[in-house]
Amino acid sequence: MRKVLVVDDDAIALDVYQAAVSSLGYACLTVDNGQGALQILSDIQDVNIIISDINMPGLDGITLLKEIEARFMDHRPIVCILITAQTSLDKAVEAIRHSAIDFLSKSDVLSEIGSALRRASLKLSRLESRLPKSGNDGLYKNKYAPSEEFESVIKGIMASETNSNNEAIQNLHRKKW
């Protein structure tokens, strides 16, 4: 069973997300800030799916993602899904650049969380299949880079002058990674 860590400064959102994640068969931990998330990742080695809000006081979701990337991803596979109430193409691109595998709008989380967690689990399975059989020699680095197909979609969205930010985000949500 995969362990999911949900990070959000809104207690009601945490309860709703925890219920949704648990109902899908995942073990779920919650924390209300980015620093707490980093501590949990340090203490509990088998947490490897993170769902985090972007807009939080202190350590926001993008900064949390950067810290996870810097501190943990050389040593173990972790995949991150970011959630925001204020979707913007710039935030989505920045999240993807720092290894997020999904970017969900808060208004769509409950309808999209199952698909996002399945994609996260699939990505983890792929990463785990590449692990060395013994020892830890830092082989995880750069295995979290976005696929060429994903990068081409992002470039296409950025190049398109006719797509609004919300349309671009919806295009990202429709694509199966």
GROMACS .gro file of C-alpha atoms in nm:
model
  177
    1MET     CA    1   0.000   0.000   0.000
    2ARG     CA    2   0.136   0.341  -0.099
    3LYS     CA    3   0.165   0.612   0.168
    4VAL     CA    4   0.045   0.956   0.067
    5LEU     CA    5   0.130   1.276   0.252
    6VAL     CA    6  -0.122   1.557   0.208
    7VAL     CA    7  -0.002   1.910   0.287
    8ASP     CA    8  -0.246   2.200   0.317
    9ASP     CA    9  -0.284   2.486   0.563
   10ASP     CA   10  -0.666   2.458   0.544
   11ALA     CA   11  -0.787   2.206   0.806
   12ILE     CA   12  -1.115   2.141   0.624
   13ALA     CA   13  -0.933   2.071   0.295
   14LEU     CA   14  -0.697   1.835   0.480
   15ASP     CA   15  -0.991   1.636   0.617
   16VAL     CA   16  -1.162   1.619   0.276
   17TYR     CA   17  -0.842   1.515   0.095
   18GLN     CA   18  -0.756   1.257   0.362
   19ALA     CA   19  -1.101   1.101   0.331
   20ALA     CA   20  -1.075   1.092  -0.048
   21VAL     CA   21  -0.723   0.944  -0.049
   22SER     CA   22  -0.810   0.685   0.217
   23SER     CA   23  -1.128   0.583   0.033
   24LEU     CA   24  -0.910   0.502  -0.269
   25GLY     CA   25  -0.709   0.251  -0.065
   26TYR     CA   26  -0.399   0.457   0.016
   27ALA     CA   27  -0.254   0.511   0.360
   28CYS     CA   28  -0.276   0.885   0.423
   29LEU     CA   29  -0.086   1.121   0.650
   30THR     CA   30  -0.162   1.491   0.676
   31VAL     CA   31   0.027   1.799   0.785
   32ASP     CA   32  -0.067   2.167   0.776
   33ASN     CA   33   0.264   2.321   0.662
   34GLY     CA   34   0.567   2.265   0.442
   35GLN     CA   35   0.821   2.238   0.723
   36GLY     CA   36   0.614   1.964   0.884
   37ALA     CA   37   0.604   1.783   0.550
   38LEU     CA   38   0.985   1.788   0.527
   39GLN     CA   39   1.007   1.648   0.880
   40ILE     CA   40   0.765   1.365   0.800
   41LEU     CA   41   0.962   1.279   0.485
   42SER     CA   42   1.280   1.267   0.695
   43ASP     CA   43   1.120   1.046   0.960
   44ILE     CA   44   0.904   0.812   0.749
   45GLN     CA   45   1.097   0.660   0.460
   46ASP     CA   46   0.806   0.490   0.285
   47VAL     CA   47   0.607   0.806   0.213
   48ASN     CA   48   0.658   0.862  -0.157
   49ILE     CA   49   0.349   1.041  -0.289
   50ILE     CA   50   0.297   1.404  -0.186
   51ILE     CA   51  -0.017   1.606  -0.250
   52SER     CA   52   0.041   1.970  -0.159
   53ASP     CA   53  -0.140   2.297  -0.182
   54ILE     CA   54   0.067   2.566  -0.354
   55ASN     CA   55  -0.050   2.871  -0.161
   56MET     CA   56   0.051   2.823   0.202
   57PRO     CA   57   0.214   3.063   0.447
   58GLY     CA   58   0.581   3.002   0.519
   59LEU     CA   59   0.702   2.725   0.292
   60ASP     CA   60   0.468   2.732  -0.008
   61GLY     CA   61   0.404   2.434  -0.235
   62ILE     CA   62   0.657   2.526  -0.504
   63THR     CA   63   0.929   2.587  -0.245
   64LEU     CA   64   0.834   2.260  -0.075
   65LEU     CA   65   0.869   2.084  -0.409
   66LYS     CA   66   1.215   2.235  -0.458
   67GLU     CA   67   1.318   2.124  -0.108
   68ILE     CA   68   1.191   1.771  -0.167
   69GLU     CA   69   1.380   1.759  -0.495
   70ALA     CA   70   1.702   1.881  -0.331
   71ARG     CA   71   1.684   1.676  -0.009
   72PHE     CA   72   1.522   1.345  -0.097
   73MET     CA   73   1.501   1.262  -0.467
   74ASP     CA   74   1.864   1.157  -0.498
   75HIS     CA   75   1.795   0.891  -0.235
   76ARG     CA   76   1.446   0.760  -0.297
   77PRO     CA   77   1.162   0.798  -0.544
   78ILE     CA   78   0.902   1.058  -0.450
   79VAL     CA   79   0.631   1.196  -0.676
   80CYS     CA   80   0.440   1.518  -0.612
   81ILE     CA   81   0.096   1.643  -0.707
   82LEU     CA   82   0.027   2.013  -0.654
   83ILE     CA   83  -0.313   2.169  -0.588
   84THR     CA   84  -0.415   2.532  -0.616
   85ALA     CA   85  -0.724   2.748  -0.609
   86GLN     CA   86  -0.560   2.998  -0.843
   87THR     CA   87  -0.454   2.814  -1.157
   88SER     CA   88  -0.196   2.979  -1.373
   89LEU     CA   89   0.017   2.849  -1.655
   90ASP     CA   90   0.330   2.998  -1.496
   91LYS     CA   91   0.274   2.804  -1.172
   92ALA     CA   92   0.198   2.483  -1.362
   93VAL     CA   93   0.516   2.513  -1.566
   94GLU     CA   94   0.724   2.594  -1.258
   95ALA     CA   95   0.576   2.293  -1.077
   96ILE     CA   96   0.658   2.061  -1.367
   97ARG     CA   97   1.011   2.200  -1.389
   98HIS     CA   98   1.058   2.090  -1.028
   99SER     CA   99   0.932   1.736  -1.082
  100ALA     CA  100   0.561   1.765  -1.006
  101ILE     CA  101   0.377   1.498  -1.199
  102ASP     CA  102   0.035   1.664  -1.176
  103PHE     CA  103  -0.123   2.004  -1.114
  104LEU     CA  104  -0.485   2.007  -0.997
  105SER     CA  105  -0.732   2.288  -0.949
  106LYS     CA  106  -0.895   2.282  -0.604
  107SER     CA  107  -1.234   2.297  -0.773
  108ASP     CA  108  -1.159   1.966  -0.951
  109VAL     CA  109  -0.960   1.780  -0.684
  110LEU     CA  110  -1.229   1.538  -0.577
  111SER     CA  111  -1.310   1.437  -0.934
  112GLU     CA  112  -0.944   1.417  -1.039
  113ILE     CA  113  -0.764   1.282  -0.732
  114GLY     CA  114  -0.818   0.915  -0.820
  115SER     CA  115  -0.667   0.959  -1.166
  116ALA     CA  116  -0.382   1.167  -1.027
  117LEU     CA  117  -0.298   0.903  -0.765
  118ARG     CA  118  -0.307   0.625  -1.027
  119ARG     CA  119  -0.062   0.822  -1.243
  120ALA     CA  120   0.155   0.884  -0.937
  121SER     CA  121   0.156   0.514  -0.847
  122LEU     CA  122   0.240   0.418  -1.204
  123LYS     CA  123   0.528   0.668  -1.209
  124LEU     CA  124   0.655   0.530  -0.877
  125SER     CA  125   0.641   0.173  -1.009
  126ARG     CA  126   0.847   0.277  -1.309
  127LEU     CA  127   1.100   0.455  -1.089
  128GLU     CA  128   1.122   0.165  -0.847
  129SER     CA  129   1.185  -0.078  -1.132
  130ARG     CA  130   1.500   0.122  -1.212
  131LEU     CA  131   1.638   0.105  -0.858
  132PRO     CA  132   1.971  -0.068  -0.807
  133LYS     CA  133   1.935  -0.415  -0.657
  134SER     CA  134   2.163  -0.325  -0.366
  135GLY     CA  135   2.311  -0.013  -0.218
  136ASN     CA  136   2.222   0.347  -0.279
  137ASP     CA  137   2.449   0.524  -0.518
  138GLY     CA  138   2.238   0.827  -0.604
  139LEU     CA  139   2.097   0.677  -0.923
  140TYR     CA  140   1.766   0.854  -0.877
  141LYS     CA  141   1.889   1.192  -1.000
  142ASN     CA  142   1.740   1.305  -1.331
  143LYS     CA  143   1.497   1.012  -1.348
  144TYR     CA  144   1.221   1.254  -1.253
  145ALA     CA  145   1.260   1.473  -1.558
  146PRO     CA  146   0.941   1.526  -1.757
  147SER     CA  147   0.898   1.308  -2.065
  148GLU     CA  148   0.967   1.454  -2.408
  149GLU     CA  149   0.595   1.425  -2.486
  150PHE     CA  150   0.504   1.626  -2.177
  151GLU     CA  151   0.763   1.893  -2.256
  152SER     CA  152   0.629   1.924  -2.611
  153VAL     CA  153   0.275   1.975  -2.474
  154ILE     CA  154   0.401   2.247  -2.237
  155LYS     CA  155   0.590   2.419  -2.520
  156GLY     CA  156   0.282   2.399  -2.740
  157ILE     CA  157   0.067   2.554  -2.470
  158MET     CA  158   0.318   2.830  -2.409
  159ALA     CA  159   0.347   2.903  -2.782
  160SER     CA  160  -0.027   2.919  -2.833
  161GLU     CA  161  -0.155   3.274  -2.828
  162THR     CA  162  -0.518   3.163  -2.840
  163ASN     CA  163  -0.525   2.956  -2.521
  164SER     CA  164  -0.604   3.135  -2.200
  165ASN     CA  165  -0.432   3.016  -1.885
  166ASN     CA  166  -0.741   2.823  -1.774
  167GLU     CA  167  -0.774   2.652  -2.113
  168ALA     CA  168  -0.406   2.560  -2.097
  169ILE     CA  169  -0.446   2.412  -1.750
  170GLN     CA  170  -0.749   2.212  -1.865
  171ASN     CA  171  -0.541   2.079  -2.156
  172LEU     CA  172  -0.285   1.957  -1.903
  173HIS     CA  173  -0.557   1.786  -1.698
  174ARG     CA  174  -0.695   1.603  -2.001
  175LYS     CA  175  -0.357   1.459  -2.097
  176LYS     CA  176  -0.280   1.118  -1.942
  177TRP     CA  177   0.081   1.092  -1.822
   0.00000   0.00000   0.00000
